[in-house]
Amino acid sequence: HGIVTSMLFRWRVQLGYGRKEKVKLATVRASGACSADALVLQDLLAMPDGMAAFELPGGQRVFAPADADPEAVRRYVVERETAS
């Protein structure tokens, strides 16, 4: 799912893995006409200094230097994704 290993281990600690008393989780449901695939966790990472967030056509968001041309960033990402 594109989640880095360190995040999984952080979640395990935060959710009480290995503790006698487990953390209780709440059930969350998306309302409206959006699908589970359309749900994206925003603001999970702090904005790096000197960087800006650029939205991509598919709803993805990438960080690039703040003075970068948004269209050039989008083209660059699309080219890299289609090359791999």
Short mmCIF file of C-alpha atoms in Angstrom, two decimals:
data_model
loop_
_atom_site.label_atom_id
_atom_site.label_comp_id
_atom_site.label_asym_id
_atom_site.label_seq_id
_atom_site.Cartn_x
_atom_site.Cartn_y
_atom_site.Cartn_z
CA HIS A 1 0.00 0.00 0.00
CA GLY A 2 3.01 2.32 -0.21
CA ILE A 3 3.50 2.63 3.57
CA VAL A 4 7.09 2.78 4.76
CA THR A 5 8.18 0.16 7.28
CA SER A 6 9.09 2.72 9.94
CA MET A 7 5.50 4.01 9.92
CA LEU A 8 4.17 0.50 10.54
CA PHE A 9 6.44 0.09 13.55
CA ARG A 10 5.43 3.53 14.86
CA TRP A 11 1.75 2.57 14.58
CA ARG A 12 2.43 -0.69 16.42
CA VAL A 13 3.91 1.25 19.34
CA GLN A 14 1.15 3.86 19.30
CA LEU A 15 -1.57 1.21 19.17
CA GLY A 16 -0.18 -0.73 22.11
CA TYR A 17 1.45 -3.72 20.45
CA GLY A 18 2.97 -5.80 23.23
CA ARG A 19 1.07 -4.06 26.06
CA LYS A 20 -1.31 -5.87 28.37
CA GLU A 21 -4.08 -3.31 27.79
CA LYS A 22 -4.73 -2.77 24.08
CA VAL A 23 -5.82 0.51 22.55
CA LYS A 24 -9.44 0.54 21.37
CA LEU A 25 -10.04 1.73 17.82
CA ALA A 26 -13.12 3.55 16.59
CA THR A 27 -14.96 2.48 13.46
CA VAL A 28 -14.73 5.14 10.75
CA ARG A 29 -16.95 5.29 7.69
CA ALA A 30 -16.61 7.62 4.72
CA SER A 31 -19.72 9.62 3.97
CA GLY A 32 -20.80 10.84 0.57
CA ALA A 33 -20.03 9.41 -2.84
CA CYS A 34 -16.28 8.88 -2.39
CA SER A 35 -14.78 5.41 -2.58
CA ALA A 36 -12.14 4.02 -0.25
CA ASP A 37 -9.59 4.45 -3.06
CA ALA A 38 -10.35 8.19 -3.16
CA LEU A 39 -9.56 8.70 0.53
CA VAL A 40 -6.12 10.21 1.07
CA LEU A 41 -4.41 11.09 4.32
CA GLN A 42 -3.49 14.75 4.00
CA ASP A 43 -0.94 16.60 6.13
CA LEU A 44 0.62 13.38 7.40
CA LEU A 45 4.08 14.86 6.82
CA ALA A 46 5.23 18.31 7.82
CA MET A 47 6.10 20.61 4.94
CA PRO A 48 9.91 20.58 4.49
CA ASP A 49 11.56 24.01 4.72
CA GLY A 50 11.85 25.73 1.35
CA MET A 51 9.38 23.34 -0.26
CA ALA A 52 5.81 23.62 -1.53
CA ALA A 53 3.11 21.01 -2.06
CA PHE A 54 1.97 20.45 -5.64
CA GLU A 55 -1.27 18.64 -6.44
CA LEU A 56 -1.13 16.09 -9.27
CA PRO A 57 -4.02 15.19 -11.60
CA GLY A 58 -4.77 11.88 -9.79
CA GLY A 59 -5.09 13.60 -6.42
CA GLN A 60 -1.54 12.83 -5.34
CA ARG A 61 0.54 15.52 -3.70
CA VAL A 62 4.31 15.93 -4.02
CA PHE A 63 6.84 18.28 -2.47
CA ALA A 64 9.16 20.31 -4.67
CA PRO A 65 11.20 23.51 -4.22
CA ALA A 66 8.88 26.44 -3.48
CA ASP A 67 10.01 28.36 -6.56
CA ALA A 68 9.40 25.44 -8.96
CA ASP A 69 6.94 25.78 -11.83
CA PRO A 70 3.86 23.66 -10.89
CA GLU A 71 3.35 22.41 -14.46
CA ALA A 72 7.01 21.40 -14.75
CA VAL A 73 6.73 19.44 -11.49
CA ARG A 74 3.60 17.66 -12.75
CA ARG A 75 5.24 16.78 -16.08
CA TYR A 76 8.37 15.52 -14.31
CA VAL A 77 6.37 13.20 -12.01
CA VAL A 78 4.23 11.86 -14.88
CA GLU A 79 7.37 11.17 -16.96
CA ARG A 80 9.01 9.29 -14.08
CA GLU A 81 5.91 7.21 -13.35
CA THR A 82 5.46 6.20 -16.99
CA ALA A 83 9.18 5.37 -17.37
CA SER A 84 9.15 2.80 -14.57
#
